[in-house]
Short mmCIF file of C-alpha atoms in Angstrom, two decimals:
data_model
loop_
_atom_site.label_atom_id
_atom_site.label_comp_id
_atom_site.label_asym_id
_atom_site.label_seq_id
_atom_site.Cartn_x
_atom_site.Cartn_y
_atom_site.Cartn_z
CA UNK Z 1 -40.10 23.65 -180.14
CA UNK Z 2 -37.42 20.98 -180.41
CA UNK Z 3 -35.82 19.41 -183.45
CA UNK Z 4 -34.12 16.09 -183.97
CA UNK Z 5 -33.13 13.88 -186.87
CA UNK Z 6 -34.68 10.73 -185.40
CA UNK Z 7 -37.52 10.52 -182.89
CA UNK Z 8 -37.79 7.01 -181.46
CA UNK Z 9 -41.01 6.18 -179.64
CA UNK Z 10 -40.22 3.36 -177.23
CA UNK Z 11 -37.15 2.84 -175.07
CA UNK Z 12 -37.00 -0.94 -174.89
CA UNK Z 13 -34.05 -2.95 -176.25
CA UNK Z 14 -35.01 -2.47 -179.92
CA UNK Z 15 -35.60 1.27 -179.53
CA UNK Z 16 -32.35 1.79 -177.63
CA UNK Z 17 -30.51 -0.32 -180.20
CA UNK Z 18 -31.93 1.91 -182.94
CA UNK Z 19 -30.80 5.00 -181.02
CA UNK Z 20 -27.25 3.66 -180.76
CA UNK Z 21 -27.12 2.71 -184.44
CA UNK Z 22 -28.48 6.09 -185.53
CA UNK Z 23 -25.84 7.87 -183.45
CA UNK Z 24 -23.16 5.60 -184.93
CA UNK Z 25 -24.28 6.98 -188.29
CA UNK Z 26 -24.05 10.61 -187.17
CA UNK Z 27 -27.75 11.38 -186.62
CA UNK Z 28 -29.29 13.35 -183.77
CA UNK Z 29 -31.61 11.16 -181.72
CA UNK Z 30 -34.37 11.59 -179.16
CA UNK Z 31 -35.85 8.51 -177.45
CA UNK Z 32 -39.21 8.95 -175.68
CA UNK Z 33 -40.73 6.37 -173.34
CA UNK Z 34 -43.40 6.52 -170.65
CA UNK Z 35 -41.42 4.23 -168.34
CA UNK Z 36 -38.42 4.87 -166.13
CA UNK Z 37 -35.21 2.86 -166.56
CA UNK Z 38 -34.25 0.21 -165.95
CA UNK Z 39 -37.43 -1.28 -167.43
CA UNK Z 40 -38.32 -4.93 -166.83
CA UNK Z 41 -40.32 -7.26 -169.07
CA UNK Z 42 -41.03 -10.96 -169.00
CA UNK Z 43 -38.63 -12.81 -171.29
CA UNK Z 44 -36.36 -15.83 -171.25
CA UNK Z 45 -33.28 -13.65 -170.60
CA UNK Z 46 -30.94 -15.69 -172.79
CA UNK Z 47 -28.67 -14.13 -175.41
CA UNK Z 48 -27.35 -16.63 -177.95
CA UNK Z 49 -24.05 -16.02 -179.79
CA UNK Z 50 -25.72 -14.20 -182.70
CA UNK Z 51 -27.41 -11.82 -180.27
CA UNK Z 52 -24.14 -11.13 -178.47
CA UNK Z 53 -22.45 -10.41 -181.80
CA UNK Z 54 -25.17 -7.89 -182.68
CA UNK Z 55 -24.82 -6.26 -179.25
CA UNK Z 56 -21.06 -6.06 -179.67
CA UNK Z 57 -21.49 -4.27 -183.01
CA UNK Z 58 -23.57 -1.68 -181.15
CA UNK Z 59 -20.77 -1.25 -178.61
CA UNK Z 60 -22.75 -2.62 -175.66
CA UNK Z 61 -20.51 -3.99 -172.89
CA UNK Z 62 -21.97 -6.58 -170.52
CA UNK Z 63 -18.70 -7.49 -168.78
CA UNK Z 64 -19.51 -5.49 -165.64
CA UNK Z 65 -22.87 -7.19 -165.07
CA UNK Z 66 -23.76 -10.41 -163.30
CA UNK Z 67 -24.48 -13.07 -165.90
CA UNK Z 68 -24.70 -16.80 -166.48
CA UNK Z 69 -23.09 -18.61 -169.40
CA UNK Z 70 -24.38 -21.50 -171.49
CA UNK Z 71 -22.83 -23.60 -174.25
CA UNK Z 72 -25.90 -24.68 -176.19
CA UNK Z 73 -29.48 -25.94 -176.01
CA UNK Z 74 -30.98 -29.09 -174.48
CA UNK Z 75 -34.56 -30.34 -175.11
CA UNK Z 76 -36.44 -32.57 -172.63
CA UNK Z 77 -39.58 -34.55 -173.47
CA UNK Z 78 -41.04 -37.56 -171.65
CA UNK Z 79 -37.68 -38.55 -170.18
CA UNK Z 80 -35.78 -38.22 -173.48
CA UNK Z 81 -33.19 -35.51 -174.16
CA UNK Z 82 -31.44 -34.09 -177.19
CA UNK Z 83 -28.73 -31.45 -177.00
CA UNK Z 84 -26.20 -29.54 -179.05
CA UNK Z 85 -23.56 -26.90 -178.48
CA UNK Z 86 -23.30 -23.70 -180.47
CA UNK Z 87 -20.92 -23.94 -183.45
CA UNK Z 88 -19.05 -20.85 -182.27
CA UNK Z 89 -18.96 -19.02 -178.97
CA UNK Z 90 -21.34 -19.33 -176.07
CA UNK Z 91 -24.52 -17.72 -174.86
CA UNK Z 92 -25.14 -15.38 -171.97
CA UNK Z 93 -28.02 -15.23 -169.51
CA UNK Z 94 -28.68 -11.80 -168.01
CA UNK Z 95 -31.56 -10.34 -166.07
CA UNK Z 96 -33.70 -8.11 -168.30
CA UNK Z 97 -33.26 -5.19 -165.88
CA UNK Z 98 -29.48 -5.42 -166.18
CA UNK Z 99 -29.59 -5.67 -169.98
CA UNK Z 100 -31.79 -2.59 -170.16
CA UNK Z 101 -29.41 -0.70 -167.88
CA UNK Z 102 -26.45 -1.66 -170.08
CA UNK Z 103 -28.30 -0.40 -173.16
CA UNK Z 104 -29.23 2.88 -171.44
CA UNK Z 105 -25.59 3.39 -170.44
CA UNK Z 106 -24.45 2.84 -174.02
CA UNK Z 107 -27.12 5.19 -175.40
CA UNK Z 108 -25.94 7.92 -173.04
CA UNK Z 109 -22.33 7.32 -174.12
CA UNK Z 110 -23.28 7.93 -177.75
CA UNK Z 111 -24.83 11.31 -176.95
CA UNK Z 112 -28.40 10.34 -177.82
CA UNK Z 113 -31.04 12.19 -175.83
CA UNK Z 114 -33.58 10.24 -173.78
CA UNK Z 115 -36.87 11.50 -172.37
CA UNK Z 116 -38.12 9.04 -169.75
CA UNK Z 117 -41.50 9.11 -168.05
CA UNK Z 118 -43.10 11.07 -170.90
CA UNK Z 119 -46.05 10.38 -173.17
CA UNK Z 120 -46.12 10.90 -176.92
CA UNK Z 121 -49.76 11.91 -177.28
CA UNK Z 122 -50.12 13.06 -180.90
CA UNK Z 123 -48.49 12.41 -184.24
CA UNK Z 124 -48.39 14.63 -187.30
CA UNK Z 125 -46.30 14.55 -190.48
CA UNK Z 126 -42.84 15.67 -189.39
CA UNK Z 127 -43.78 16.35 -185.75
CA UNK Z 128 -45.03 14.66 -182.57
CA UNK Z 129 -46.34 16.00 -179.28
CA UNK Z 130 -44.00 14.78 -176.53
CA UNK Z 131 -45.22 15.63 -173.03
CA UNK Z 132 -47.00 18.72 -174.34
CA UNK Z 133 -44.09 19.93 -176.49
CA UNK Z 134 -43.94 19.59 -180.28
CA UNK Z 135 -40.81 17.82 -181.49
CA UNK Z 136 -39.96 18.12 -185.19
CA UNK Z 137 -38.20 15.14 -186.74
CA UNK Z 138 -36.81 13.96 -190.06
CA UNK Z 139 -37.51 10.33 -189.21
CA UNK Z 140 -40.02 8.73 -186.85
CA UNK Z 141 -39.25 5.25 -185.52
CA UNK Z 142 -41.93 3.14 -183.85
CA UNK Z 143 -40.32 0.90 -181.24
CA UNK Z 144 -43.44 0.80 -179.10
CA UNK Z 145 -44.22 -2.90 -179.07
CA UNK Z 146 -46.93 -5.22 -180.30
CA UNK Z 147 -49.72 -2.66 -179.83
CA UNK Z 148 -47.71 0.09 -181.56
CA UNK Z 149 -49.45 3.47 -181.77
CA UNK Z 150 -46.89 4.62 -184.32
CA UNK Z 151 -47.78 1.65 -186.54
CA UNK Z 152 -51.50 2.44 -186.39
CA UNK Z 153 -50.97 6.15 -187.07
CA UNK Z 154 -48.71 5.43 -190.07
CA UNK Z 155 -51.21 2.97 -191.56
CA UNK Z 156 -48.80 0.03 -191.33
CA UNK Z 157 -51.08 -2.39 -189.48
CA UNK Z 158 -51.69 -4.54 -192.57
CA UNK Z 159 -50.41 -8.07 -192.37
CA UNK Z 160 -51.09 -11.45 -190.83
CA UNK Z 161 -51.18 -12.54 -187.19
CA UNK Z 162 -50.76 -16.28 -186.84
CA UNK Z 163 -50.79 -16.93 -183.09
CA UNK Z 164 -50.80 -15.40 -179.63
CA UNK Z 165 -49.53 -17.17 -176.50
CA UNK Z 166 -48.80 -16.26 -172.89
CA UNK Z 167 -45.29 -16.14 -171.45
CA UNK Z 168 -44.68 -16.19 -167.67
CA UNK Z 169 -41.32 -15.68 -165.99
CA UNK Z 170 -39.96 -16.22 -162.51
CA UNK Z 171 -36.47 -16.50 -161.00
CA UNK Z 172 -35.27 -19.14 -158.55
CA UNK Z 173 -32.30 -19.01 -156.19
CA UNK Z 174 -30.57 -22.20 -157.27
CA UNK Z 175 -27.15 -22.92 -158.73
CA UNK Z 176 -27.52 -23.71 -162.46
CA UNK Z 177 -27.30 -27.47 -162.91
CA UNK Z 178 -26.64 -27.54 -166.64
CA UNK Z 179 -24.24 -25.89 -169.11
CA UNK Z 180 -27.21 -25.49 -171.48
CA UNK Z 181 -30.41 -23.53 -171.75
CA UNK Z 182 -32.87 -26.31 -171.01
CA UNK Z 183 -36.27 -26.48 -172.72
CA UNK Z 184 -38.90 -28.79 -171.27
CA UNK Z 185 -41.77 -29.76 -173.58
CA UNK Z 186 -45.31 -30.52 -172.39
CA UNK Z 187 -48.74 -30.51 -174.01
CA UNK Z 188 -49.08 -27.04 -175.58
CA UNK Z 189 -46.47 -25.53 -173.23
CA UNK Z 190 -42.71 -25.17 -172.85
CA UNK Z 191 -40.51 -24.21 -169.91
CA UNK Z 192 -37.15 -22.54 -170.53
CA UNK Z 193 -34.42 -22.56 -167.89
CA UNK Z 194 -31.63 -20.02 -168.38
CA UNK Z 195 -28.72 -19.43 -165.98
CA UNK Z 196 -28.58 -15.70 -165.17
CA UNK Z 197 -25.86 -15.87 -162.50
CA UNK Z 198 -23.84 -18.42 -160.56
CA UNK Z 199 -26.70 -18.76 -158.07
CA UNK Z 200 -29.91 -18.00 -159.98
CA UNK Z 201 -31.90 -19.29 -162.94
CA UNK Z 202 -34.69 -17.73 -164.98
CA UNK Z 203 -37.66 -20.01 -165.66
CA UNK Z 204 -39.98 -18.92 -168.46
CA UNK Z 205 -43.17 -20.86 -169.27
CA UNK Z 206 -44.92 -20.28 -172.61
CA UNK Z 207 -48.41 -21.66 -173.14
CA UNK Z 208 -51.39 -21.43 -175.48
CA UNK Z 209 -53.65 -21.34 -172.42
CA UNK Z 210 -53.70 -17.64 -171.59
CA UNK Z 211 -55.59 -18.34 -168.36
CA UNK Z 212 -52.94 -20.71 -167.05
CA UNK Z 213 -50.89 -19.79 -163.98
CA UNK Z 214 -47.18 -20.44 -163.53
CA UNK Z 215 -47.70 -24.21 -163.23
CA UNK Z 216 -44.52 -26.28 -163.07
CA UNK Z 217 -46.48 -29.49 -162.46
CA UNK Z 218 -46.70 -29.66 -166.26
CA UNK Z 219 -42.95 -30.37 -166.18
CA UNK Z 220 -42.34 -32.99 -163.45
CA UNK Z 221 -38.60 -33.27 -164.05
CA UNK Z 222 -38.15 -29.50 -163.78
CA UNK Z 223 -40.44 -29.29 -160.75
CA UNK Z 224 -38.27 -31.91 -159.06
CA UNK Z 225 -35.14 -29.91 -159.84
CA UNK Z 226 -36.62 -26.78 -158.30
CA UNK Z 227 -38.22 -28.50 -155.32
CA UNK Z 228 -37.19 -26.83 -152.07
CA UNK Z 229 -35.80 -23.71 -153.76
CA UNK Z 230 -37.62 -20.43 -153.24
CA UNK Z 231 -38.52 -17.96 -155.99
CA UNK Z 232 -36.47 -14.76 -155.87
CA UNK Z 233 -38.93 -12.70 -157.93
CA UNK Z 234 -42.70 -12.66 -158.43
CA UNK Z 235 -44.25 -14.07 -161.59
CA UNK Z 236 -44.31 -11.59 -164.47
CA UNK Z 237 -46.22 -12.20 -167.70
CA UNK Z 238 -46.40 -10.95 -171.27
CA UNK Z 239 -48.13 -12.00 -174.48
CA UNK Z 240 -45.99 -13.37 -177.28
CA UNK Z 241 -47.21 -12.95 -180.85
CA UNK Z 242 -46.43 -14.34 -184.26
CA UNK Z 243 -47.15 -11.45 -186.60
CA UNK Z 244 -45.95 -10.55 -190.08
CA UNK Z 245 -46.56 -7.07 -191.50
CA UNK Z 246 -46.92 -6.26 -195.18
CA UNK Z 247 -44.66 -3.21 -194.79
CA UNK Z 248 -42.46 -1.87 -191.98
CA UNK Z 249 -41.82 1.61 -193.43
CA UNK Z 250 -43.83 4.34 -195.10
CA UNK Z 251 -42.64 7.81 -196.01
CA UNK Z 252 -40.35 8.90 -193.18
CA UNK Z 253 -41.73 6.40 -190.64
CA UNK Z 254 -40.10 3.05 -189.82
CA UNK Z 255 -40.93 0.28 -187.36
CA UNK Z 256 -38.53 -1.86 -185.35
CA UNK Z 257 -38.71 -4.70 -182.85
CA UNK Z 258 -42.11 -6.12 -181.97
CA UNK Z 259 -43.79 -3.06 -183.49
CA UNK Z 260 -42.50 -4.30 -186.86
CA UNK Z 261 -43.78 -7.84 -186.49
CA UNK Z 262 -42.56 -10.69 -184.34
CA UNK Z 263 -41.98 -14.40 -184.00
CA UNK Z 264 -43.10 -16.51 -181.06
CA UNK Z 265 -40.87 -16.34 -177.99
CA UNK Z 266 -40.29 -20.08 -178.42
CA UNK Z 267 -37.34 -19.17 -180.67
CA UNK Z 268 -35.49 -17.15 -178.02
CA UNK Z 269 -34.55 -14.77 -180.84
CA UNK Z 270 -36.63 -11.67 -180.04
CA UNK Z 271 -33.75 -9.59 -178.70
CA UNK Z 272 -31.34 -10.65 -181.45
CA UNK Z 273 -33.88 -9.70 -184.10
CA UNK Z 274 -34.26 -6.21 -182.65
CA UNK Z 275 -30.51 -5.62 -182.45
CA UNK Z 276 -29.95 -6.74 -186.05
CA UNK Z 277 -32.83 -4.57 -187.22
CA UNK Z 278 -31.31 -1.63 -185.34
CA UNK Z 279 -28.03 -1.88 -187.25
CA UNK Z 280 -29.88 -2.11 -190.58
CA UNK Z 281 -32.15 0.82 -189.70
CA UNK Z 282 -29.27 3.05 -188.63
CA UNK Z 283 -27.59 2.60 -192.01
CA UNK Z 284 -30.87 3.09 -193.88
CA UNK Z 285 -31.67 6.34 -192.07
CA UNK Z 286 -28.20 7.71 -192.77
CA UNK Z 287 -28.70 6.95 -196.48
CA UNK Z 288 -32.37 8.06 -196.55
CA UNK Z 289 -33.21 4.58 -197.82
CA UNK Z 290 -36.14 3.04 -195.95
CA UNK Z 291 -36.81 0.81 -198.95
CA UNK Z 292 -33.44 -0.77 -198.24
CA UNK Z 293 -34.51 -1.23 -194.63
CA UNK Z 294 -37.62 -3.11 -195.79
CA UNK Z 295 -35.41 -5.51 -197.74
CA UNK Z 296 -33.03 -5.97 -194.81
CA UNK Z 297 -35.94 -6.47 -192.43
CA UNK Z 298 -37.37 -9.31 -194.53
CA UNK Z 299 -33.96 -10.95 -194.64
CA UNK Z 300 -33.50 -10.62 -190.86
CA UNK Z 301 -36.92 -12.14 -190.17
CA UNK Z 302 -36.60 -15.11 -192.56
CA UNK Z 303 -34.54 -17.44 -190.38
CA UNK Z 304 -36.39 -16.83 -187.07
CA UNK Z 305 -39.72 -17.21 -188.87
CA UNK Z 306 -38.65 -20.61 -190.20
CA UNK Z 307 -37.53 -21.70 -186.71
CA UNK Z 308 -40.72 -20.39 -185.12
CA UNK Z 309 -42.96 -22.32 -187.52
CA UNK Z 310 -41.01 -25.53 -186.95
CA UNK Z 311 -41.08 -25.24 -183.16
CA UNK Z 312 -44.75 -24.23 -183.04
CA UNK Z 313 -45.49 -27.36 -185.07
CA UNK Z 314 -43.86 -29.32 -182.24
CA UNK Z 315 -45.92 -27.36 -179.72
CA UNK Z 316 -49.19 -28.03 -181.52
CA UNK Z 317 -48.83 -31.74 -182.40
CA UNK Z 318 -47.51 -34.52 -180.12
CA UNK Z 319 -46.57 -36.60 -183.19
CA UNK Z 320 -44.26 -33.80 -184.33
CA UNK Z 321 -42.45 -33.76 -180.99
CA UNK Z 322 -42.05 -37.53 -181.03
CA UNK Z 323 -40.70 -37.59 -184.56
CA UNK Z 324 -38.28 -34.71 -184.03
CA UNK Z 325 -36.81 -36.48 -181.01
CA UNK Z 326 -36.67 -39.75 -182.97
CA UNK Z 327 -34.99 -38.02 -185.91
CA UNK Z 328 -32.37 -36.40 -183.71
CA UNK Z 329 -31.60 -39.69 -181.97
CA UNK Z 330 -31.34 -41.55 -185.29
CA UNK Z 331 -29.25 -38.85 -186.99
CA UNK Z 332 -26.91 -37.55 -184.31
CA UNK Z 333 -25.77 -34.54 -186.33
CA UNK Z 334 -29.28 -33.26 -187.03
CA UNK Z 335 -29.90 -31.23 -183.87
CA UNK Z 336 -26.44 -29.65 -184.04
CA UNK Z 337 -27.02 -28.57 -187.64
CA UNK Z 338 -30.48 -27.22 -186.85
CA UNK Z 339 -29.07 -25.22 -183.93
CA UNK Z 340 -26.37 -23.88 -186.26
CA UNK Z 341 -29.13 -22.75 -188.62
CA UNK Z 342 -31.02 -21.17 -185.73
CA UNK Z 343 -28.09 -18.95 -184.72
CA UNK Z 344 -27.08 -18.09 -188.28
CA UNK Z 345 -24.00 -20.31 -188.64
CA UNK Z 346 -25.69 -22.57 -191.20
CA UNK Z 347 -27.89 -21.80 -194.20
CA UNK Z 348 -31.01 -23.58 -195.39
CA UNK Z 349 -29.23 -24.17 -198.69
CA UNK Z 350 -26.33 -25.91 -196.96
CA UNK Z 351 -28.68 -28.05 -194.87
CA UNK Z 352 -30.57 -29.09 -197.97
CA UNK Z 353 -27.36 -29.79 -199.89
CA UNK Z 354 -26.23 -32.13 -197.11
CA UNK Z 355 -29.55 -33.93 -197.00
CA UNK Z 356 -30.42 -32.79 -193.49
CA UNK Z 357 -33.71 -31.16 -194.47
CA UNK Z 358 -34.66 -34.24 -196.41
CA UNK Z 359 -34.08 -36.43 -193.37
CA UNK Z 360 -36.17 -34.05 -191.23
CA UNK Z 361 -39.04 -33.92 -193.70
CA UNK Z 362 -39.04 -37.69 -194.22
CA UNK Z 363 -39.29 -38.41 -190.50
CA UNK Z 364 -41.82 -35.66 -189.81
CA UNK Z 365 -44.11 -36.68 -192.65
CA UNK Z 366 -43.83 -40.45 -192.27
#
């Protein structure tokens, strides 16, 4: 029989972030995952400045890994472009496998224990069956994704699911042509291009059509850019959800990452959300205050949820895309301020005080 302060079910980025934060707060930690590291998953592979700041607070060092750098975001739609640079710092593109390896290395440095390739088959109050052995815990953390078994067992499934879309990812061996993450808009689909090294880009396509293949003909300008360049990886897919839970903690059980609710991958904020939640959860566990974690979790989710709703409106309605592009061309500061809000350098209150939200609403609703 084993004992630990914190049993974390799920060894993805959010679960490993929670392990690091719990160790930073002096707690014993065991992470259990059925996979073997490094673990891959389809994602856009871009870390914006707010995500890098959260990683830095966890002590994760990416300097030894191959990466690509980007200065901001550029939108493409029907031959028109709008772009803005981040208010502070720059973003980093990194292959998901390399990011996971960096997180595993940091977890090992902290002294957290990891059990890879194991199944957590049963849950009970204060104990869980890990690969046939009962592990007693003070705190149970569900970091086991959108279909979380911990969430179901703890009775935390209540909430609202707004949408579900398909994300597909593939890498191409081409030198990045832009200092930005580029987002190409089509009818009910977007393609994200993120530099992940000096000679490779990650292309992620998100669509409402869950039967659609990795079809770049939806994005003629991007297809032209990639013409003649061979993929360096096969297509990998994953579902992306918009889900809000009523509660993310009950008793001595807490949820983190996609297990705790999620925003659509269109925001590019999934990893940053998990890392910020990890820091909040580590402090809450050390203080035995999961109610405080609930409050922090709602605060962390507020800004990405706002961005997700706005961008999904653009995905759903052609008129919204047209008017956003028109607004940003008419008011040159608008896209920069909205990007600042997206990465946490601007508040909704400040945008409203400066009339930016009013301009946006007027043009969207005209």
